CSV table of C-alpha atoms and ligand atoms in Angstrom, one decimal:
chain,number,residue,atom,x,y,z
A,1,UNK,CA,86.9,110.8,118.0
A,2,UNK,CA,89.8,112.4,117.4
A,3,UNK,CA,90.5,113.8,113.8
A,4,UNK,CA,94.3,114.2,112.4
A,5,UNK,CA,92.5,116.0,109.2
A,6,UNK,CA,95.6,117.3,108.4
A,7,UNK,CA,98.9,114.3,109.1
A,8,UNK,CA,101.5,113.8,107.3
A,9,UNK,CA,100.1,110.3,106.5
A,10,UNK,CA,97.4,111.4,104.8
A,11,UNK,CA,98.7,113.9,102.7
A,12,UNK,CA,101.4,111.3,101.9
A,13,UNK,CA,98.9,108.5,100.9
A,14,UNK,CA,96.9,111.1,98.8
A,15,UNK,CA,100.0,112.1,96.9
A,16,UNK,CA,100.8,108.3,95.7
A,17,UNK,CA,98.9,108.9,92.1
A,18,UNK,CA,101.0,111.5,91.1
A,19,UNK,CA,104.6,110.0,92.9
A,20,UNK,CA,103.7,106.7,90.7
A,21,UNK,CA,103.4,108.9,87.8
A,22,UNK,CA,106.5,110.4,88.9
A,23,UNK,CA,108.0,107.0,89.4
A,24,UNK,CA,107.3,105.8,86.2
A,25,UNK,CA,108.6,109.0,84.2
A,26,UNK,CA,112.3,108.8,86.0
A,27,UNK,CA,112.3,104.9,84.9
A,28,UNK,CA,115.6,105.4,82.5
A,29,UNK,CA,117.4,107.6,85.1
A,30,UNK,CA,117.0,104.0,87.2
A,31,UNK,CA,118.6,101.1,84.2
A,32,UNK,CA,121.6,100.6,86.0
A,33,UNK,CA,119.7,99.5,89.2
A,34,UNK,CA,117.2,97.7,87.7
A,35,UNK,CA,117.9,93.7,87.3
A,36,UNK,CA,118.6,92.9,83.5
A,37,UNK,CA,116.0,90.4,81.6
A,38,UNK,CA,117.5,86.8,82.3
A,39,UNK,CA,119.0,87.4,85.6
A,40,UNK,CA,118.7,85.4,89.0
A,41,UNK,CA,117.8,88.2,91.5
A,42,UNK,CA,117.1,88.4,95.0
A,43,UNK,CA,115.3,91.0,96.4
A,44,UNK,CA,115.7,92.0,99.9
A,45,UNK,CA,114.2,94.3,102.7
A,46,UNK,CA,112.8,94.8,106.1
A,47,UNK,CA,109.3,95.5,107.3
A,48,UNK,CA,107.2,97.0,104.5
A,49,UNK,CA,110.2,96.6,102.3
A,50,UNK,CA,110.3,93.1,102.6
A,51,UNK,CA,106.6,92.7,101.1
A,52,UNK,CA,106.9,94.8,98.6
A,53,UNK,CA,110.3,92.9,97.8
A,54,UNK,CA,108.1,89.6,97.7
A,55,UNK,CA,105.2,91.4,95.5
A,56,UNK,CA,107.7,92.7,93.3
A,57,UNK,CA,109.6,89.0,92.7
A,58,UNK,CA,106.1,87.5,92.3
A,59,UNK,CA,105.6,90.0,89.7
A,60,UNK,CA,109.2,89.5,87.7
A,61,UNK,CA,109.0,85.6,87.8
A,62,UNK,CA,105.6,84.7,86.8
A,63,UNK,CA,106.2,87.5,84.4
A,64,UNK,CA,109.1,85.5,82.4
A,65,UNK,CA,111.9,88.1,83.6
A,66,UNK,CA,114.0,85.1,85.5
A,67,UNK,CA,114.1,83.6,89.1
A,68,UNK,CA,113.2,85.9,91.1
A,69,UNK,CA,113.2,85.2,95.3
A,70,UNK,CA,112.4,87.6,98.2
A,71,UNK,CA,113.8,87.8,101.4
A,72,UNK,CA,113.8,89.5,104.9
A,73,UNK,CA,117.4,91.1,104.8
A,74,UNK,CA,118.0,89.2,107.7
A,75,UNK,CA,117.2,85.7,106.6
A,76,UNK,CA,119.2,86.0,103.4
A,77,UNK,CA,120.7,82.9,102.5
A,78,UNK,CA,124.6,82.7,101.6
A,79,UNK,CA,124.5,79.6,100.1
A,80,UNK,CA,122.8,80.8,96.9
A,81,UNK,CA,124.1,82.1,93.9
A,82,UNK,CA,123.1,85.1,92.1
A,83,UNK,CA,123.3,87.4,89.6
A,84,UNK,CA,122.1,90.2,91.4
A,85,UNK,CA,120.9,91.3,95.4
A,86,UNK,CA,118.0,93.9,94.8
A,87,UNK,CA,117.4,95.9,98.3
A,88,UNK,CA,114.5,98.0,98.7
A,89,UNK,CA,114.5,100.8,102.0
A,90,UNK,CA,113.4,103.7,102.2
A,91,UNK,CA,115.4,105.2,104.9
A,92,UNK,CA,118.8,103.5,103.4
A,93,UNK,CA,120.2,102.9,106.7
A,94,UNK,CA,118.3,100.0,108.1
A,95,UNK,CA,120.7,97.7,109.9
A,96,UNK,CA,119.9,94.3,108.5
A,97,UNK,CA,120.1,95.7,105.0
A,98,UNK,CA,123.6,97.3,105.1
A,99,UNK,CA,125.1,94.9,106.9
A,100,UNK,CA,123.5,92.2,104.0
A,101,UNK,CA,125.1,94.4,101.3
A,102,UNK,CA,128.1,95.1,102.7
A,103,UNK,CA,129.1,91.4,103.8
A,104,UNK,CA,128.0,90.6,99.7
A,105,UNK,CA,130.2,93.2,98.2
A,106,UNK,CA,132.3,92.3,95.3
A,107,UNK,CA,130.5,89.1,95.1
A,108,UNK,CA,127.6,89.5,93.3
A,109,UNK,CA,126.2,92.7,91.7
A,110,UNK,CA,123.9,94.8,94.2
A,111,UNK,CA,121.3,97.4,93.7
A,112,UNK,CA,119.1,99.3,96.0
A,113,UNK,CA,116.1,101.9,95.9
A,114,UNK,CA,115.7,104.9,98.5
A,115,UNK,CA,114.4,107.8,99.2
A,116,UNK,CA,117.6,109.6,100.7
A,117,UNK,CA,120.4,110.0,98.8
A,118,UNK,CA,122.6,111.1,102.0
A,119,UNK,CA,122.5,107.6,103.9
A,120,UNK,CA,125.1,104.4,104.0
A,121,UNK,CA,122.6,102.8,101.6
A,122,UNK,CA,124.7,104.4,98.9
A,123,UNK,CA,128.0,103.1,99.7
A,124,UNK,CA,127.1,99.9,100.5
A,125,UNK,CA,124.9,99.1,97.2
A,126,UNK,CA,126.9,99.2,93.7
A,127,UNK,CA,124.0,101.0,91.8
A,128,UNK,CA,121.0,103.1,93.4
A,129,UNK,CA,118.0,104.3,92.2
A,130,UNK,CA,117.1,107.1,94.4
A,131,UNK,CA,113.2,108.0,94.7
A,132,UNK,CA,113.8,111.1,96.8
A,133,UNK,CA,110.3,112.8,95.8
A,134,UNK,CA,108.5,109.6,97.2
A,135,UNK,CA,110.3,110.2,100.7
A,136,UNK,CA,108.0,110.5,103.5
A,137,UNK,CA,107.8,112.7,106.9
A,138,UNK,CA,105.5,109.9,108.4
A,139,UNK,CA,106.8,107.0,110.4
A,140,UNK,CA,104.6,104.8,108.3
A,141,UNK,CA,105.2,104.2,104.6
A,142,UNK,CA,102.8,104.7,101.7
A,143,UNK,CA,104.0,106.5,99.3
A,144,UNK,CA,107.6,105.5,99.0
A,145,UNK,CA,106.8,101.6,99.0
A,146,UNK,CA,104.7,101.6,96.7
A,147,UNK,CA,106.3,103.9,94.3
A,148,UNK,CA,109.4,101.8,94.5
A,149,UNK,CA,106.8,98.7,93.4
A,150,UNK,CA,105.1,101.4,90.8
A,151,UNK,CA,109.2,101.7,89.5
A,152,UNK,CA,110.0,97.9,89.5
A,153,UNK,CA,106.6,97.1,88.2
A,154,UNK,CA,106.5,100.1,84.8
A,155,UNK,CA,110.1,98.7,84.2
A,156,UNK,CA,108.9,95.0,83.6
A,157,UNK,CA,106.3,96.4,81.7
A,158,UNK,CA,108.6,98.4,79.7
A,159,UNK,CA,110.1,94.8,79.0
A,160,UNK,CA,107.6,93.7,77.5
A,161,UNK,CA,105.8,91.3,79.7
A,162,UNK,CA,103.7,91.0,83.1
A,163,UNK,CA,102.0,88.4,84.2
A,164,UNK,CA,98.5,87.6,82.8
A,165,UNK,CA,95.9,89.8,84.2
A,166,UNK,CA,98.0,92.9,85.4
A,167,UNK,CA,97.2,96.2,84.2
A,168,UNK,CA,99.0,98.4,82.6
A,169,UNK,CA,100.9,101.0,85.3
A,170,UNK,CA,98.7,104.1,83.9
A,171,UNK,CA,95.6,102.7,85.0
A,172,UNK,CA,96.3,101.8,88.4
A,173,UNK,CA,97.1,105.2,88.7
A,174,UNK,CA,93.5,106.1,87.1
A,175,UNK,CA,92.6,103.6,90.1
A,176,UNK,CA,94.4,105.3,93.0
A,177,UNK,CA,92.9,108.3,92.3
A,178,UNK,CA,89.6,106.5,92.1
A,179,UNK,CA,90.6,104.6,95.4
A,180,UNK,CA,91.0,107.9,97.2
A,181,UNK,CA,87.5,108.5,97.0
A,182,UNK,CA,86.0,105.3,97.4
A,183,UNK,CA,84.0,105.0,100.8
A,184,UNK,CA,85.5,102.1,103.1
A,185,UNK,CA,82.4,100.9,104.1
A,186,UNK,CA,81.3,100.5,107.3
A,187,UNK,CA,82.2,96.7,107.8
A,188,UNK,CA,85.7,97.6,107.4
A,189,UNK,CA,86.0,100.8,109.3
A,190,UNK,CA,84.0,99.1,112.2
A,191,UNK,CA,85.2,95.3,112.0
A,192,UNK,CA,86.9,93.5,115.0
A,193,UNK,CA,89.5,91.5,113.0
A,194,UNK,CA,90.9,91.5,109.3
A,195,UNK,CA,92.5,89.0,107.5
A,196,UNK,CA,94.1,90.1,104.0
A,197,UNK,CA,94.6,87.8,101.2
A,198,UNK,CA,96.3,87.6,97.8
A,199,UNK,CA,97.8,85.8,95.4
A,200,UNK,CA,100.7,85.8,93.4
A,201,UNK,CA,101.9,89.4,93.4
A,202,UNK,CA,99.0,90.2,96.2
A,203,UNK,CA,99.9,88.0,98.5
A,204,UNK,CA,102.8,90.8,99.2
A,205,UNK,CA,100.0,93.7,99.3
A,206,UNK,CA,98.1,91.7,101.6
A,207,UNK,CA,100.8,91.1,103.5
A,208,UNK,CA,101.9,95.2,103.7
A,209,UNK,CA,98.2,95.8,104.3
A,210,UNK,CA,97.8,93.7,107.2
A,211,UNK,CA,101.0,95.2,108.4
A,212,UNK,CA,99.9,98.6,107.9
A,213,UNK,CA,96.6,97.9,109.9
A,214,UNK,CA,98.6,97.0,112.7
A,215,UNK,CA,101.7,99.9,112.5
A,216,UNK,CA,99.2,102.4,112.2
A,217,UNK,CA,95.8,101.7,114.4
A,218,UNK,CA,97.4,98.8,116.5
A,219,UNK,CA,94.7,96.2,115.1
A,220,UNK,CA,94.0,93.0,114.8
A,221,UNK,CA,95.0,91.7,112.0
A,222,UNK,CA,96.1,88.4,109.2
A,223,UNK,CA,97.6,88.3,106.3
A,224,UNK,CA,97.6,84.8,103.8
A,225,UNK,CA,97.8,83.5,100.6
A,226,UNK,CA,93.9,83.5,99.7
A,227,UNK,CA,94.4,79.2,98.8
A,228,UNK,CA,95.8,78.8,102.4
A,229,UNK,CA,92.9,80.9,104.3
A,230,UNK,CA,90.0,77.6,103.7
A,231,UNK,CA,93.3,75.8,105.7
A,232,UNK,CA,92.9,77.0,109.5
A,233,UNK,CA,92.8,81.2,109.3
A,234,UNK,CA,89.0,81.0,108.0
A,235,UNK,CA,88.4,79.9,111.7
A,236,UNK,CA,89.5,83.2,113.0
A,237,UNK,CA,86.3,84.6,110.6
A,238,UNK,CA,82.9,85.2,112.0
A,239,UNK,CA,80.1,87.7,112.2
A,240,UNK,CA,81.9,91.1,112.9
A,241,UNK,CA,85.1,90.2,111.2
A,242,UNK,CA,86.4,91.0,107.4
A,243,UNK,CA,88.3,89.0,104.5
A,244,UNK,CA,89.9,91.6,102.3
A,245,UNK,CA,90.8,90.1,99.4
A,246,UNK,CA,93.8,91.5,96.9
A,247,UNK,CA,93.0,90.7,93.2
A,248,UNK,CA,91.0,87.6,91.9
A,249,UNK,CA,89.2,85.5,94.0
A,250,UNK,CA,89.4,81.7,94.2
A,251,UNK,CA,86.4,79.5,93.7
A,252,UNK,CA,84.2,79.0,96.3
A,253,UNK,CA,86.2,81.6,98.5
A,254,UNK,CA,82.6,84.3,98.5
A,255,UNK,CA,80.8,81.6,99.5
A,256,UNK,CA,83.1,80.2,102.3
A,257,UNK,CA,83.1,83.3,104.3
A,258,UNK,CA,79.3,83.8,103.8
A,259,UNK,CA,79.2,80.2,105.4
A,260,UNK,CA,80.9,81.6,108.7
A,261,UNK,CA,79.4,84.6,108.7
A,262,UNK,CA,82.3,86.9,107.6
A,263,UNK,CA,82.0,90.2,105.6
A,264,UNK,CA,84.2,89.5,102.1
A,265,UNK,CA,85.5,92.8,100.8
A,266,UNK,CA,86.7,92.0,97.2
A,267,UNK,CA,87.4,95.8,94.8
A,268,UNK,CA,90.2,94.4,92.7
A,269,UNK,CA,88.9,90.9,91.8
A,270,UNK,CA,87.7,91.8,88.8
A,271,UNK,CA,90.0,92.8,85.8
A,272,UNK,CA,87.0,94.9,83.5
A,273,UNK,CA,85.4,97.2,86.4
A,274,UNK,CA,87.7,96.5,89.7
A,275,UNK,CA,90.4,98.4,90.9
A,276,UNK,CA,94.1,97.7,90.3
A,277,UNK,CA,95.8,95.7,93.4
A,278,UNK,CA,98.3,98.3,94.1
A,279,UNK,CA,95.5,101.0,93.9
A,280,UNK,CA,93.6,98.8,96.5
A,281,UNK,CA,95.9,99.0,98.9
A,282,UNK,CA,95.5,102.5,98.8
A,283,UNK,CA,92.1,101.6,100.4
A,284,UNK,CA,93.3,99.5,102.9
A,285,UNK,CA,96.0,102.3,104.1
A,286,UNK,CA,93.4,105.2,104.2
A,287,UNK,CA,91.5,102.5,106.7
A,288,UNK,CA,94.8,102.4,108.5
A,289,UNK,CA,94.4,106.1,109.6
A,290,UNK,CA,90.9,106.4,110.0
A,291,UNK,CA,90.9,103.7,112.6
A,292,UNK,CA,93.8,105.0,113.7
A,293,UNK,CA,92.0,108.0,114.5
A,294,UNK,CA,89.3,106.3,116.0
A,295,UNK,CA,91.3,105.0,118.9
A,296,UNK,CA,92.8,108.5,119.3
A,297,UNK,CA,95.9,107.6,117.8
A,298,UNK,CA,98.1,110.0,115.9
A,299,UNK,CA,98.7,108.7,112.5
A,300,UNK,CA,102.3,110.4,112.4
A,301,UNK,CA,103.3,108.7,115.5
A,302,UNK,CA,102.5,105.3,115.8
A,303,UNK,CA,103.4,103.2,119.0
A,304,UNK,CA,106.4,101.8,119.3
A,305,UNK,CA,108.1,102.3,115.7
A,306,UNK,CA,110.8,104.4,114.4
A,307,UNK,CA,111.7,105.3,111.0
A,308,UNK,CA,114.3,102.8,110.6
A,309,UNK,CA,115.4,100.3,112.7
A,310,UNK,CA,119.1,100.8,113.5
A,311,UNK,CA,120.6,98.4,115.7
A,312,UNK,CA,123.8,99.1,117.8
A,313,UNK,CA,127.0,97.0,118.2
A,314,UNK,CA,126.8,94.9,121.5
B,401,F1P,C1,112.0,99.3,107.0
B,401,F1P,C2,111.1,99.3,108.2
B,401,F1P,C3,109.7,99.8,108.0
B,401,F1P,C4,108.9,99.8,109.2
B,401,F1P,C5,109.6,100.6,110.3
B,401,F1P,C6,111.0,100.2,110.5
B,401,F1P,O1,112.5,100.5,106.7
B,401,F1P,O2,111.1,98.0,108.7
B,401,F1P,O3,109.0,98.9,107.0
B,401,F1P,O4,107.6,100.3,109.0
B,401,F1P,O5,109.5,102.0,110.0
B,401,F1P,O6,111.7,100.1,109.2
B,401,F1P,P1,113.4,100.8,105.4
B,401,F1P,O7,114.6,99.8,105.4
B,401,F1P,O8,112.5,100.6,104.2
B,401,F1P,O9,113.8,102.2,105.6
């Protein structure tokens, strides 16, 4: 096996209890980007972005905060109204989100959050949190995604109100430092498929798991709402194969997967003794680059991915 003891990626994902802390600390630098109790936001992005976008609306709405929808930047639609278009990228020059802010401008009040300050991101966007100690050398995000989620998610809870169940930010941090040190367990390291699952606010980490799993190792692997899994995915399940679970588990769902012979990985199911969502993905991203490894992959340079997608003018 080849070992990358030493990428980029690692160091990144190890550095996410502190960035959080960091995140949270800067939160009044941030009020002008961040949407205002009340108002009807969309939140936008691409790729990682996107989920953490969805996680983050999930979050605000069930919260009380106001209507809150997510979107791929490029399937935004214009026929909606308003108050506010929140984009989340890291790199702040990815095509489909410039292009969605700039054809928006003047129309509706626009925010974004990056991690470089020197990109079209800040033009394009009327207000800007920039997050430039959560930047990242690695193709792959950790530490920026979720720092921009850690941001989002202290500020709602700086409001007053999260949805029942959520921590507060401080222990998830307790937790990702806890999660860096948990061992993944052989089922997961070794299994031939994965399907994530969440609910609510994890159905977005789920999602940027599954995604992660697949930038960074090339593997196999699902992503669903955990209600919709009994509905078709669970087929996919089978000796060998893992459902990851993000946050409380549905009735029945342990016992399901037993059935077909799946391994049910469940750490932030319970609220008392489990670890914080966010911090579980943490786990799921440190599985990333160990099977990365595995295949003899280089965490810092996955196949076929850049930093940002920038498309050309045909
Ligand atoms: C978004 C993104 C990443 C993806 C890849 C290409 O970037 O889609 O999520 O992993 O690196 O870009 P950004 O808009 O957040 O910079």
């Amino acid at each position: 096996m080849t070992t990358f003891e030493t990428s980029r990626t690692s160091v990144e994902i190890a550095s996410q209890p502190a960035t959080w802390k960091q995140a949270t600390e800067c939160l009044a630098n941030h009020a002008a980007a961040l949407p205002v109790r009340g108002e009807r936001v969309a939140v936008v992005g691409c790729g990682t972005s996107w989920f953490m976008a969805q996680a983050y609306a999930e979050l605000r709405e069930s919260g009380g905060h106001g209507e809150t929808d997510a979107f791929a930047a490029s399937e935004f639609p214009h026929g909606r109204v308003y108050d506010r278009i929140v984009a989340i990228t890291r790199s702040g020059t990815t095509t489909e989100v410039l292009d969605l802010l700039t054809r928006v401008k003047s129309t509706v009040a626009t925010s974004a959050l990056t991690a470089d300050p020197a990109t079209g991101v800040m033009r394009a966007a009327d207000a800007v949190a920039v997050l430039d100690f959560a930047d990242e050398e690695s193709v792959v995000q950790t530490r920026f995604t979720t720092a921009a989620l850690a941001l989002l998610r202290a500020h709602l809870e700086s409001e007053g109100a999260l949805p029942a169940g959520t921590r507060p930010l401080t222990r998830a941090v307790q937790d990702a430092q806890r999660a860096l040190d948990l061992p993944l367990g052989p089922e997961a390291v070794d299994a031939e498929q994965i399907t994530f699952l969440g609910t609510g606010w994890t159905y977005g980490l789920a999602l940027e798991a599954g995604l992660k799993m697949r930038e960074a190792a090339g593997a196999w692997t699902e992503a669903y709402p955990a209600m919709e899994y009994r509905h078709g995915p669970i087929s996919i399940t089978g000796p060998g194969r893992v459902a990851w679970l993000f946050g409380p588990a549905p009735q029945g769902l342990a016992d399901d997967i037993a059935r077909v012979g799946g391994t049910f990985v469940s750490r932030s199911g319970d609220a008392a003794a489990g670890l914080d969502p966010l911090a579980d993905l943490v786990l799921a991203q440190r599985l990333a680059v160990l099977r990365a490894e595995a295949r003899g992959f280089d965490p810092d340079r996955p196949r076929n991915l850049t930093r940002s997608v920038i498309l050309g003018t045909a």
